[in-house]
């Protein structure tokens, strides 16, 4: 196993050609693809029977939750995957629902970020797919409502940007047009709006949405004060909503920071002309990450994780969310033709794979560390063999590790990455599946995964089952491409958006 891990980057570095896009060999695998569609239908059927039109299924008690404003989060999040799987039955059920949602009404606070990445992106992606390569799957006359509802939703949310700096409040109250009173907003939640809001402007011809989101992003692209950018391109965690200035210098690729970096390179993929500065900022951040944050666990020098940094101190903690980083480096590496980024991305992917492969369930933990001074006695063997120990053992159906495996498969064509995806899917089916859907598990390193957790997150539809399916699905234009030929770009919730073309 270890030799395999070491061999992967070496093969790529040696320039072993796997394939080029122009001669892509269709290596879809029908029987595996069918098994993944079956899992998607299983999750959908349980949700539809016991929870729809609420936000998510409670797959053990067969109840429901409304953690996303009760607008049917699982349904909207499932749309783009159901289209990609070409299941017209489910797509029609979801469009029927979306046409009826009243986004102006909810009985709880609204997260601008979560609403953008799940609802707004889910609808925009459905619109792009059904107007483009998936046209004909459902009656043409039913598609327009997806864009109308996207616009309705953004019009309801846009007061969030009405602040002295233009940096939005994240937690807002639709009834009073108030907010939670927070003086600062986070890096990720500020920097993960621009793709969706720009797409909405490009589709509607109304540039207000693009302007609002890009104005907020300006403070991230030109950060001040300098001390809160401790390494070039790597930024602090919070931004003052009054001034647009950074309020700390805490650096990480983990939750709270993550998708700011993700969107820099994805904006360049979306439109290289308008967003070349975003690319430059991603390159600067990526180079600093390799130089200052790359960290090798002492017993496993072959692995690399990205450390955090704050006030001259490193902390050697990471987690499932952070494992999107391999995919981001691979996307940047292939799009920009930078082999150093691709090689580093493959090392990150192999290291996150270790967190899956080393556990009893074959699923990786929510959080882990490789700080040699903090290894618990009970995990000494795990640390010595696998270079990490678990600090939070749950798994709540997160996608990031599988997402990065998918990028590794698409960029290299190396079958081993597909096996990693398949093994992860097999473990999820084994430990998370319930009679009505999929549950989280409390301890990835316990027999049977510990206890099942009674929640089916909407992102199992949008992300986990999409990336697993795409790994075994036929070639289609929305698949991630090697090189600079991508005509689709995935938002952070894995909803594919059509890249901008000036026509
Ligand atoms: C579409 O999904 C439904 C509901 O889960 C399922 O019963 C049906 O078999 C699926 N159809 C196809 C063609 O996969
Ligand atoms: C944000 O900036 C305002 C105006 O300079 C200042 O009064 C406030 O204390 C700052 N808040 C934080 C949390 O830094
Ligand atoms: C770990 O990886 C090896 C080789 O890919 C595989 O045979 C084994 O089943 C994996 N173990 C788990 C728990 O996934």
Short mmCIF file of C-alpha atoms and ligand atoms in Angstrom, two decimals:
data_model
loop_
_atom_site.label_atom_id
_atom_site.label_comp_id
_atom_site.label_asym_id
_atom_site.label_seq_id
_atom_site.Cartn_x
_atom_site.Cartn_y
_atom_site.Cartn_z
CA UNK A 1 0.00 0.00 0.00
CA UNK A 2 2.66 2.48 0.94
CA UNK A 3 4.63 1.80 -2.18
CA UNK A 4 1.50 2.43 -4.19
CA UNK A 5 1.04 5.76 -2.50
CA UNK A 6 4.59 6.75 -3.20
CA UNK A 7 4.46 5.54 -6.77
CA UNK A 8 1.53 7.72 -7.83
CA UNK A 9 3.11 11.17 -7.82
CA UNK A 10 6.31 9.65 -9.17
CA UNK A 11 4.50 8.25 -12.19
CA UNK A 12 2.91 11.55 -12.97
CA UNK A 13 6.09 13.48 -12.44
CA UNK A 14 7.79 11.18 -14.91
CA UNK A 15 5.23 12.31 -17.46
CA UNK A 16 3.61 8.92 -17.99
CA UNK A 17 0.78 9.70 -20.41
CA UNK A 18 -2.56 8.33 -19.32
CA UNK A 19 -4.76 9.89 -21.94
CA UNK A 20 -5.53 13.26 -23.41
CA UNK A 21 -8.99 14.72 -23.62
CA UNK A 22 -9.02 14.63 -27.39
CA UNK A 23 -8.67 10.86 -27.32
CA UNK A 24 -10.63 10.16 -24.18
CA UNK A 25 -11.31 6.47 -23.87
CA UNK A 26 -14.77 6.04 -22.41
CA UNK A 27 -14.11 3.84 -19.44
CA UNK A 28 -17.46 4.23 -17.75
CA UNK A 29 -18.52 1.24 -15.71
CA UNK A 30 -22.20 0.50 -16.15
CA UNK A 31 -22.66 -1.92 -13.28
CA UNK A 32 -20.99 0.36 -10.75
CA UNK A 33 -22.84 3.38 -12.13
CA UNK A 34 -26.12 1.47 -11.69
CA UNK A 35 -25.26 0.61 -8.08
CA UNK A 36 -24.66 4.31 -7.39
CA UNK A 37 -27.95 5.30 -9.01
CA UNK A 38 -29.65 2.72 -6.81
CA UNK A 39 -28.10 4.35 -3.71
CA UNK A 40 -29.29 7.76 -4.89
CA UNK A 41 -32.83 6.42 -5.41
CA UNK A 42 -32.72 4.81 -1.98
CA UNK A 43 -31.80 8.13 -0.35
CA UNK A 44 -34.36 9.98 -2.45
CA UNK A 45 -37.22 7.55 -1.86
CA UNK A 46 -36.75 7.72 1.93
CA UNK A 47 -36.58 11.50 1.85
CA UNK A 48 -39.61 11.74 -0.44
CA UNK A 49 -41.70 9.40 1.67
CA UNK A 50 -40.85 10.65 5.16
CA UNK A 51 -39.46 14.17 4.89
CA UNK A 52 -40.39 15.96 1.65
CA UNK A 53 -40.91 18.94 1.33
CA UNK A 54 -38.92 19.56 4.51
CA UNK A 55 -35.18 20.12 4.37
CA UNK A 56 -33.78 16.74 5.29
CA UNK A 57 -34.64 13.20 6.28
CA UNK A 58 -33.96 11.76 9.71
CA UNK A 59 -33.17 8.30 8.38
CA UNK A 60 -33.39 6.33 11.62
CA UNK A 61 -36.54 7.79 13.18
CA UNK A 62 -38.09 8.34 9.72
CA UNK A 63 -38.75 11.94 10.62
CA UNK A 64 -37.51 15.20 9.17
CA UNK A 65 -35.53 18.32 9.96
CA UNK A 66 -35.71 21.90 8.73
CA UNK A 67 -32.17 23.14 9.21
CA UNK A 68 -32.14 25.21 5.98
CA UNK A 69 -35.21 27.44 6.33
CA UNK A 70 -37.69 24.72 5.29
CA UNK A 71 -37.55 25.42 1.59
CA UNK A 72 -36.82 21.76 0.75
CA UNK A 73 -33.01 21.81 0.83
CA UNK A 74 -32.57 18.13 -0.04
CA UNK A 75 -34.85 18.45 -3.05
CA UNK A 76 -33.07 21.49 -4.46
CA UNK A 77 -29.66 20.03 -3.66
CA UNK A 78 -30.60 16.78 -5.43
CA UNK A 79 -31.65 18.43 -8.69
CA UNK A 80 -28.35 18.63 -10.57
CA UNK A 81 -27.38 15.06 -9.64
CA UNK A 82 -30.78 13.71 -10.70
CA UNK A 83 -30.29 15.50 -14.04
CA UNK A 84 -26.80 14.08 -14.49
CA UNK A 85 -28.20 10.61 -13.71
CA UNK A 86 -30.98 11.40 -16.19
CA UNK A 87 -33.79 10.45 -13.83
CA UNK A 88 -36.73 12.41 -15.24
CA UNK A 89 -39.11 11.18 -12.51
CA UNK A 90 -37.07 12.78 -9.74
CA UNK A 91 -36.25 15.89 -11.79
CA UNK A 92 -39.95 16.51 -12.39
CA UNK A 93 -40.76 16.05 -8.70
CA UNK A 94 -38.10 18.61 -7.79
CA UNK A 95 -39.18 21.17 -10.38
CA UNK A 96 -42.79 20.85 -9.17
CA UNK A 97 -41.53 21.65 -5.70
CA UNK A 98 -39.27 24.56 -6.68
CA UNK A 99 -42.12 26.25 -8.55
CA UNK A 100 -44.08 26.36 -5.27
CA UNK A 101 -41.39 27.56 -2.84
CA UNK A 102 -41.96 30.96 -1.24
CA UNK A 103 -38.44 32.14 -0.47
CA UNK A 104 -39.71 35.26 1.27
CA UNK A 105 -41.09 33.23 4.15
CA UNK A 106 -39.17 31.33 6.80
CA UNK A 107 -39.29 31.11 10.56
CA UNK A 108 -35.56 31.20 11.22
CA UNK A 109 -32.45 33.22 10.40
CA UNK A 110 -31.00 32.74 6.95
CA UNK A 111 -27.36 32.00 6.12
CA UNK A 112 -26.44 33.94 2.99
CA UNK A 113 -23.64 31.45 2.29
CA UNK A 114 -25.60 28.22 2.79
CA UNK A 115 -28.58 29.58 0.86
CA UNK A 116 -26.34 30.62 -2.01
CA UNK A 117 -24.37 27.39 -2.34
CA UNK A 118 -27.31 25.00 -1.92
CA UNK A 119 -30.49 26.70 -3.15
CA UNK A 120 -29.31 29.38 -5.55
CA UNK A 121 -26.61 27.19 -7.10
CA UNK A 122 -28.88 24.14 -7.20
CA UNK A 123 -31.46 26.04 -9.24
CA UNK A 124 -28.93 27.77 -11.50
CA UNK A 125 -27.21 24.48 -12.22
CA UNK A 126 -30.51 22.80 -13.02
CA UNK A 127 -31.27 25.65 -15.40
CA UNK A 128 -27.86 25.50 -17.12
CA UNK A 129 -28.03 21.72 -17.53
CA UNK A 130 -31.62 21.54 -18.73
CA UNK A 131 -31.15 24.44 -21.16
CA UNK A 132 -27.96 22.82 -22.44
CA UNK A 133 -26.70 19.26 -22.60
CA UNK A 134 -29.65 17.74 -20.68
CA UNK A 135 -32.35 19.47 -22.70
CA UNK A 136 -35.18 17.13 -23.57
CA UNK A 137 -35.03 15.31 -20.21
CA UNK A 138 -38.12 17.22 -19.09
CA UNK A 139 -40.65 19.37 -20.91
CA UNK A 140 -38.87 22.53 -22.10
CA UNK A 141 -41.65 24.76 -20.75
CA UNK A 142 -40.87 23.69 -17.17
CA UNK A 143 -37.26 24.91 -17.09
CA UNK A 144 -37.73 28.69 -16.96
CA UNK A 145 -39.04 28.63 -13.40
CA UNK A 146 -35.58 27.66 -12.19
CA UNK A 147 -34.13 30.97 -13.31
CA UNK A 148 -37.18 32.94 -12.17
CA UNK A 149 -36.90 31.45 -8.67
CA UNK A 150 -33.15 32.08 -8.64
CA UNK A 151 -33.81 35.75 -9.29
CA UNK A 152 -36.59 35.86 -6.71
CA UNK A 153 -34.30 34.35 -4.11
CA UNK A 154 -31.38 36.69 -4.83
CA UNK A 155 -33.70 39.70 -4.75
CA UNK A 156 -34.87 38.61 -1.31
CA UNK A 157 -31.31 38.07 -0.02
CA UNK A 158 -29.51 41.05 -1.53
CA UNK A 159 -30.16 43.47 1.34
CA UNK A 160 -27.43 41.50 3.17
CA UNK A 161 -24.86 43.46 1.14
CA UNK A 162 -26.27 46.81 2.27
CA UNK A 163 -23.46 47.56 4.74
CA UNK A 164 -20.95 50.43 4.96
CA UNK A 165 -18.24 48.40 3.18
CA UNK A 166 -20.36 46.15 1.00
CA UNK A 167 -19.05 43.08 2.85
CA UNK A 168 -22.33 41.30 3.60
CA UNK A 169 -23.75 40.04 6.84
CA UNK A 170 -23.98 36.28 6.69
CA UNK A 171 -26.81 35.72 9.15
CA UNK A 172 -29.86 37.73 8.14
CA UNK A 173 -33.53 38.07 9.05
CA UNK A 174 -35.81 38.22 6.01
CA UNK A 175 -38.74 39.71 7.88
CA UNK A 176 -37.02 42.65 9.55
CA UNK A 177 -34.11 42.98 7.09
CA UNK A 178 -31.94 42.72 10.19
CA UNK A 179 -28.88 40.66 10.96
CA UNK A 180 -27.28 38.87 13.90
CA UNK A 181 -25.28 41.95 14.91
CA UNK A 182 -21.94 40.35 14.14
CA UNK A 183 -19.33 43.04 13.35
CA UNK A 184 -17.28 40.68 11.22
CA UNK A 185 -17.91 38.16 8.48
CA UNK A 186 -15.88 35.04 7.72
CA UNK A 187 -13.43 34.57 4.87
CA UNK A 188 -15.17 31.56 3.33
CA UNK A 189 -18.72 32.81 3.69
CA UNK A 190 -17.73 36.17 2.17
CA UNK A 191 -15.62 34.66 -0.60
CA UNK A 192 -18.01 31.89 -1.71
CA UNK A 193 -20.79 33.93 -3.28
CA UNK A 194 -19.17 35.41 -6.33
CA UNK A 195 -19.55 32.43 -8.68
CA UNK A 196 -23.28 32.00 -8.11
CA UNK A 197 -24.14 35.70 -8.05
CA UNK A 198 -22.07 36.40 -11.16
CA UNK A 199 -23.69 33.48 -12.99
CA UNK A 200 -27.11 34.87 -12.12
CA UNK A 201 -26.17 38.22 -13.65
CA UNK A 202 -24.77 36.59 -16.75
CA UNK A 203 -27.98 34.59 -17.22
CA UNK A 204 -30.42 37.43 -16.50
CA UNK A 205 -28.51 40.36 -17.98
CA UNK A 206 -28.99 42.28 -14.72
CA UNK A 207 -25.50 43.04 -13.44
CA UNK A 208 -26.53 43.98 -9.90
CA UNK A 209 -25.86 40.50 -8.45
CA UNK A 210 -22.38 40.34 -9.94
CA UNK A 211 -21.60 43.86 -8.74
CA UNK A 212 -22.67 43.16 -5.16
CA UNK A 213 -20.68 39.96 -4.81
CA UNK A 214 -17.60 41.27 -6.62
CA UNK A 215 -17.53 44.43 -4.53
CA UNK A 216 -17.36 42.32 -1.35
CA UNK A 217 -14.70 40.14 -2.96
CA UNK A 218 -12.53 43.21 -3.68
CA UNK A 219 -11.57 43.39 0.01
CA UNK A 220 -10.34 39.79 -0.19
CA UNK A 221 -8.40 40.37 -3.41
CA UNK A 222 -6.74 43.51 -2.02
CA UNK A 223 -6.49 42.66 1.68
CA UNK A 224 -5.42 45.06 4.37
CA UNK A 225 -3.85 45.58 6.82
CA UNK A 226 -0.68 43.73 5.75
CA UNK A 227 -0.09 41.97 9.06
CA UNK A 228 -3.26 39.96 8.55
CA UNK A 229 -1.81 38.42 5.39
CA UNK A 230 1.06 36.64 7.15
CA UNK A 231 2.17 34.86 3.95
CA UNK A 232 1.52 36.14 0.42
CA UNK A 233 -2.00 35.18 -0.61
CA UNK A 234 -2.89 33.51 2.70
CA UNK A 235 -5.44 35.57 4.59
CA UNK A 236 -6.94 35.86 8.06
CA UNK A 237 -10.29 34.49 9.04
CA UNK A 238 -12.57 37.48 9.64
CA UNK A 239 -13.31 40.73 7.85
CA UNK A 240 -14.75 43.81 9.51
CA UNK A 241 -18.14 44.51 7.92
CA UNK A 242 -17.86 48.26 8.58
CA UNK A 243 -14.43 48.79 7.05
CA UNK A 244 -13.72 45.74 4.87
CA UNK A 245 -10.43 45.32 6.76
CA UNK A 246 -9.24 42.00 8.07
CA UNK A 247 -9.66 41.58 11.82
CA UNK A 248 -7.18 38.72 12.39
CA UNK A 249 -4.39 36.81 10.69
CA UNK A 250 -5.42 33.24 11.36
CA UNK A 251 -4.52 31.18 8.28
CA UNK A 252 -5.95 27.79 7.26
CA UNK A 253 -7.41 25.81 4.37
CA UNK A 254 -9.99 24.33 6.75
CA UNK A 255 -13.62 25.13 7.44
CA UNK A 256 -14.27 28.87 7.58
CA UNK A 257 -11.46 29.60 5.10
CA UNK A 258 -11.64 26.75 2.58
CA UNK A 259 -13.89 27.75 -0.27
CA UNK A 260 -12.42 31.26 -0.53
CA UNK A 261 -9.36 29.54 -2.04
CA UNK A 262 -11.52 27.10 -3.98
CA UNK A 263 -13.41 29.90 -5.73
CA UNK A 264 -10.34 31.91 -6.76
CA UNK A 265 -9.29 29.31 -9.31
CA UNK A 266 -12.86 28.37 -10.18
CA UNK A 267 -13.67 31.99 -11.10
CA UNK A 268 -10.77 31.87 -13.53
CA UNK A 269 -12.20 28.67 -15.04
CA UNK A 270 -15.59 30.40 -15.22
CA UNK A 271 -14.21 33.36 -17.19
CA UNK A 272 -10.45 33.77 -17.71
CA UNK A 273 -10.90 37.29 -19.07
CA UNK A 274 -12.76 38.88 -16.18
CA UNK A 275 -11.12 36.85 -13.41
CA UNK A 276 -7.40 36.72 -14.13
CA UNK A 277 -6.67 38.54 -10.86
CA UNK A 278 -8.50 35.75 -9.03
CA UNK A 279 -6.17 33.27 -10.72
CA UNK A 280 -3.13 35.29 -9.67
CA UNK A 281 -4.32 35.34 -6.06
CA UNK A 282 -4.90 31.57 -6.13
CA UNK A 283 -1.41 30.97 -7.52
CA UNK A 284 0.11 33.18 -4.83
CA UNK A 285 -1.85 31.37 -2.11
CA UNK A 286 -0.98 27.94 -3.54
CA UNK A 287 2.74 28.75 -3.74
CA UNK A 288 2.73 30.04 -0.14
CA UNK A 289 0.87 26.93 0.99
CA UNK A 290 3.50 24.63 -0.49
CA UNK A 291 6.28 26.77 0.96
CA UNK A 292 4.99 27.62 4.43
CA UNK A 293 2.12 25.32 5.39
CA UNK A 294 3.01 21.91 3.92
CA UNK A 295 3.73 19.58 6.82
CA UNK A 296 4.95 15.99 6.86
CA UNK A 297 3.93 13.79 9.82
CA UNK A 298 7.16 12.63 11.47
CA UNK A 299 6.49 8.89 11.19
CA UNK A 300 5.23 9.21 7.61
CA UNK A 301 7.37 11.66 5.68
CA UNK A 302 5.69 10.54 2.46
CA UNK A 303 2.39 12.14 3.54
CA UNK A 304 1.64 15.85 3.49
CA UNK A 305 -1.08 17.81 5.23
CA UNK A 306 -1.69 21.57 5.28
CA UNK A 307 -1.08 23.08 8.73
CA UNK A 308 -2.78 26.14 10.22
CA UNK A 309 -0.88 29.26 11.28
CA UNK A 310 -1.73 32.09 13.63
CA UNK A 311 0.39 34.61 15.55
CA UNK A 312 3.70 32.92 14.68
CA UNK A 313 2.44 29.50 15.75
CA UNK A 314 1.63 26.47 13.68
CA UNK A 315 -1.08 24.01 14.60
CA UNK A 316 -1.02 20.56 13.10
CA UNK A 317 -4.71 19.86 12.76
CA UNK A 318 -6.84 19.23 9.73
CA UNK A 319 -10.04 17.49 8.82
CA UNK A 320 -12.43 16.14 6.30
CA UNK A 321 -13.45 19.59 5.04
CA UNK A 322 -9.83 20.51 4.35
CA UNK A 323 -9.40 17.49 2.07
CA UNK A 324 -10.96 19.46 -0.80
CA UNK A 325 -7.46 20.97 -1.07
CA UNK A 326 -6.10 18.13 -3.21
CA UNK A 327 -8.85 18.70 -5.75
CA UNK A 328 -8.21 22.44 -5.79
CA UNK A 329 -4.48 21.97 -6.45
CA UNK A 330 -5.28 19.44 -9.19
CA UNK A 331 -7.73 21.78 -10.87
CA UNK A 332 -5.27 24.66 -10.72
CA UNK A 333 -2.40 22.42 -11.79
CA UNK A 334 -4.17 21.09 -14.85
CA UNK A 335 -5.82 24.35 -15.92
CA UNK A 336 -2.60 26.36 -15.58
CA UNK A 337 -0.27 23.62 -16.77
CA UNK A 338 1.65 23.71 -13.49
CA UNK A 339 3.05 20.25 -12.81
CA UNK A 340 4.28 21.33 -9.36
CA UNK A 341 0.70 22.06 -8.28
CA UNK A 342 -0.52 18.77 -9.77
CA UNK A 343 2.18 16.78 -7.97
CA UNK A 344 1.42 18.49 -4.66
CA UNK A 345 -2.31 17.93 -5.22
CA UNK A 346 -1.73 14.20 -5.73
CA UNK A 347 0.29 14.06 -2.52
CA UNK A 348 -2.55 15.77 -0.65
CA UNK A 349 -5.03 13.30 -2.15
CA UNK A 350 -2.91 10.31 -1.15
CA UNK A 351 -2.60 11.69 2.38
CA UNK A 352 -6.35 12.19 2.78
CA UNK A 353 -6.78 8.67 1.39
CA UNK A 354 -4.65 7.46 4.28
CA UNK A 355 -7.24 8.87 6.71
CA UNK A 356 -9.84 6.67 4.99
CA UNK A 357 -7.76 3.59 4.46
CA UNK A 358 -6.40 3.38 8.01
CA UNK A 359 -9.72 3.29 9.85
CA UNK A 360 -11.84 0.29 10.75
CA UNK A 361 -14.70 1.43 8.50
CA UNK A 362 -12.61 2.67 5.58
CA UNK A 363 -14.14 6.15 6.08
CA UNK A 364 -12.11 9.12 7.29
CA UNK A 365 -12.77 11.19 10.43
CA UNK A 366 -14.22 14.67 10.80
CA UNK A 367 -10.95 15.98 12.28
CA UNK A 368 -7.44 14.70 12.84
CA UNK A 369 -3.98 15.82 13.92
CA UNK A 370 -0.35 14.86 13.44
CA UNK A 371 1.06 16.93 16.32
CA UNK A 372 3.64 14.60 17.89
CA UNK A 373 3.24 16.19 21.34
CA UNK A 374 -0.48 15.42 21.51
CA UNK A 375 -0.82 11.79 20.47
CA UNK A 376 -3.22 9.97 22.83
CA UNK A 377 -1.78 6.71 24.14
CA UNK A 378 -4.64 4.71 22.66
CA UNK A 379 -3.83 6.05 19.18
CA UNK A 380 -0.05 5.70 19.26
CA UNK A 381 -0.10 2.75 16.84
CA UNK A 382 -2.40 4.52 14.41
CA UNK A 383 -0.14 7.57 14.46
CA UNK A 384 3.06 5.57 13.99
CA UNK A 385 1.64 3.57 11.09
CA UNK A 386 -0.54 6.11 9.34
CA UNK A 387 0.85 9.50 10.36
CA UNK A 388 -2.30 10.92 11.97
CA UNK A 389 -4.59 10.47 14.97
CA UNK A 390 -8.29 11.15 15.25
CA UNK A 391 -9.53 14.20 17.15
CA UNK A 392 -13.16 14.00 16.01
CA UNK A 393 -14.29 10.57 14.87
CA UNK A 394 -17.68 11.19 13.30
CA UNK A 395 -18.58 11.10 9.61
CA UNK A 396 -21.63 13.11 8.54
CA UNK A 397 -21.74 12.17 4.85
CA UNK A 398 -19.20 14.77 3.80
CA UNK A 399 -17.87 14.70 0.21
CA UNK A 400 -14.41 16.34 0.19
CA UNK A 401 -12.20 13.26 0.17
CA UNK A 402 -14.18 11.56 -2.60
CA UNK A 403 -14.30 14.89 -4.47
CA UNK A 404 -10.50 15.03 -4.49
CA UNK A 405 -10.26 11.37 -5.57
CA UNK A 406 -12.55 12.28 -8.48
CA UNK A 407 -10.24 15.14 -9.54
CA UNK A 408 -7.24 12.81 -9.28
CA UNK A 409 -8.98 10.26 -11.52
CA UNK A 410 -9.98 12.87 -14.09
CA UNK A 411 -6.60 14.58 -14.18
CA UNK A 412 -4.40 11.46 -14.27
CA UNK A 413 -6.64 8.72 -15.68
CA UNK A 414 -5.05 6.37 -13.15
CA UNK A 415 -7.51 3.59 -12.28
CA UNK A 416 -6.30 3.36 -8.70
CA UNK A 417 -8.12 6.59 -7.86
CA UNK A 418 -11.36 5.08 -9.09
CA UNK A 419 -10.82 2.17 -6.76
CA UNK A 420 -10.44 4.61 -3.89
CA UNK A 421 -13.79 6.16 -4.81
CA UNK A 422 -15.40 2.75 -5.08
CA UNK A 423 -13.99 1.60 -1.73
CA UNK A 424 -15.28 4.76 -0.04
CA UNK A 425 -18.72 4.29 -1.60
CA UNK A 426 -18.78 0.64 -0.53
CA UNK A 427 -17.98 1.62 3.06
CA UNK A 428 -20.66 4.33 3.09
CA UNK A 429 -23.19 1.82 1.78
CA UNK A 430 -22.13 -0.65 4.45
CA UNK A 431 -22.01 1.57 7.54
CA UNK A 432 -24.27 4.54 6.81
CA UNK A 433 -27.18 2.96 4.99
CA UNK A 434 -30.48 2.58 6.88
CA UNK A 435 -33.86 1.23 5.85
CA UNK A 436 -34.90 4.64 4.56
CA UNK A 437 -31.72 6.44 3.55
CA UNK A 438 -28.21 7.23 4.79
CA UNK A 439 -27.12 8.25 8.29
CA UNK A 440 -23.91 9.68 9.67
CA UNK A 441 -21.80 7.54 11.99
CA UNK A 442 -20.34 8.52 15.34
CA UNK A 443 -16.94 6.80 15.14
CA UNK A 444 -15.24 5.85 11.89
CA UNK A 445 -12.69 3.83 13.81
CA UNK A 446 -15.10 1.67 15.82
CA UNK A 447 -16.64 -1.62 14.80
CA UNK A 448 -19.81 -0.85 12.84
CA UNK A 449 -18.89 2.85 12.91
CA UNK A 450 -20.14 3.31 16.49
CA UNK A 451 -23.70 4.63 16.41
CA UNK A 452 -25.61 5.85 13.42
CA UNK A 453 -26.55 9.54 13.60
CA UNK A 454 -30.13 10.40 12.69
CA UNK A 455 -29.55 12.93 9.92
CA UNK A 456 -29.21 12.69 6.14
CA UNK A 457 -27.44 15.89 5.09
CA UNK A 458 -28.64 17.37 1.81
CA UNK A 459 -25.09 17.28 0.48
CA UNK A 460 -25.17 13.50 0.11
CA UNK A 461 -27.44 14.19 -2.88
CA UNK A 462 -25.55 17.19 -4.25
CA UNK A 463 -21.99 16.06 -3.65
CA UNK A 464 -21.19 12.57 -2.38
CA UNK A 465 -23.34 10.61 -4.79
CA UNK A 466 -22.59 13.00 -7.65
CA UNK A 467 -18.81 12.68 -7.43
CA UNK A 468 -19.07 8.91 -6.94
CA UNK A 469 -21.40 8.61 -9.93
CA UNK A 470 -19.28 10.84 -12.19
CA UNK A 471 -16.28 8.62 -11.51
CA UNK A 472 -18.04 5.69 -13.19
CA UNK A 473 -20.40 7.53 -15.55
CA UNK A 474 -20.03 7.95 -19.31
CA UNK A 475 -18.08 10.86 -20.73
CA UNK A 476 -20.21 14.02 -20.73
CA UNK A 477 -19.34 17.67 -21.20
CA UNK A 478 -19.88 18.46 -17.50
CA UNK A 479 -17.11 16.08 -16.41
CA UNK A 480 -13.93 17.75 -15.16
CA UNK A 481 -11.46 17.85 -18.06
CA UNK A 482 -7.73 17.63 -18.12
CA UNK A 483 -6.06 20.85 -19.24
CA UNK A 484 -7.83 24.09 -19.96
CA UNK A 485 -10.86 22.69 -21.78
CA UNK A 486 -13.43 22.77 -18.98
CA UNK A 487 -16.82 24.02 -20.15
CA UNK A 488 -18.43 23.51 -16.71
CA UNK A 489 -17.30 24.45 -13.22
CA UNK A 490 -18.62 22.95 -9.98
CA UNK A 491 -19.69 25.25 -7.18
CA UNK A 492 -18.61 24.29 -3.66
CA UNK A 493 -21.78 22.20 -3.29
CA UNK A 494 -20.89 20.34 -6.53
CA UNK A 495 -23.55 22.02 -8.65
CA UNK A 496 -22.08 22.36 -12.16
CA UNK A 497 -22.45 25.78 -13.76
CA UNK A 498 -21.80 26.47 -17.43
CA UNK A 499 -18.66 28.48 -17.88
CA UNK A 500 -19.14 31.91 -19.38
CA UNK A 501 -19.17 32.24 -23.12
CA UNK A 502 -19.60 35.60 -24.73
CA UNK A 503 -22.52 34.87 -27.05
C1 LIG B 1 -35.61 7.22 -10.90
O1 LIG B 1 -35.82 7.36 -9.50
C2 LIG B 1 -36.95 6.66 -9.04
C3 LIG B 1 -37.17 7.10 -7.60
O2 LIG B 1 -36.08 6.82 -6.82
C4 LIG B 1 -36.71 5.18 -9.21
O3 LIG B 1 -37.82 4.44 -8.74
C5 LIG B 1 -36.48 4.89 -10.69
O4 LIG B 1 -36.11 3.54 -10.83
C6 LIG B 1 -35.39 5.78 -11.25
N1 LIG B 1 -35.37 5.66 -12.69
C7 LIG B 1 -34.27 5.42 -13.38
C8 LIG B 1 -34.43 5.36 -14.86
O5 LIG B 1 -33.19 5.25 -12.85
C1 LIG B 2 -14.83 47.19 12.99
O1 LIG B 2 -14.51 48.50 12.61
C2 LIG B 2 -15.22 49.48 13.33
C3 LIG B 2 -14.93 50.85 12.67
O2 LIG B 2 -13.54 51.08 12.63
C4 LIG B 2 -14.79 49.43 14.79
O3 LIG B 2 -15.51 50.37 15.53
C5 LIG B 2 -15.09 48.03 15.32
O4 LIG B 2 -14.61 47.91 16.63
C6 LIG B 2 -14.44 46.97 14.44
N1 LIG B 2 -14.88 45.66 14.93
C7 LIG B 2 -14.07 44.61 15.03
C8 LIG B 2 -14.66 43.36 15.60
O5 LIG B 2 -12.91 44.66 14.71
C1 LIG B 3 -6.77 -0.01 2.15
O1 LIG B 3 -6.21 -0.04 0.85
C2 LIG B 3 -5.91 -1.31 0.36
C3 LIG B 3 -5.23 -1.14 -0.98
O2 LIG B 3 -5.89 -0.21 -1.79
C4 LIG B 3 -7.19 -2.13 0.29
O3 LIG B 3 -6.91 -3.45 -0.15
C5 LIG B 3 -7.85 -2.18 1.66
O4 LIG B 3 -9.08 -2.84 1.56
C6 LIG B 3 -8.06 -0.79 2.18
N1 LIG B 3 -8.61 -0.83 3.54
C7 LIG B 3 -9.71 -0.18 3.87
C8 LIG B 3 -10.13 -0.31 5.29
O5 LIG B 3 -10.33 0.52 3.09
#
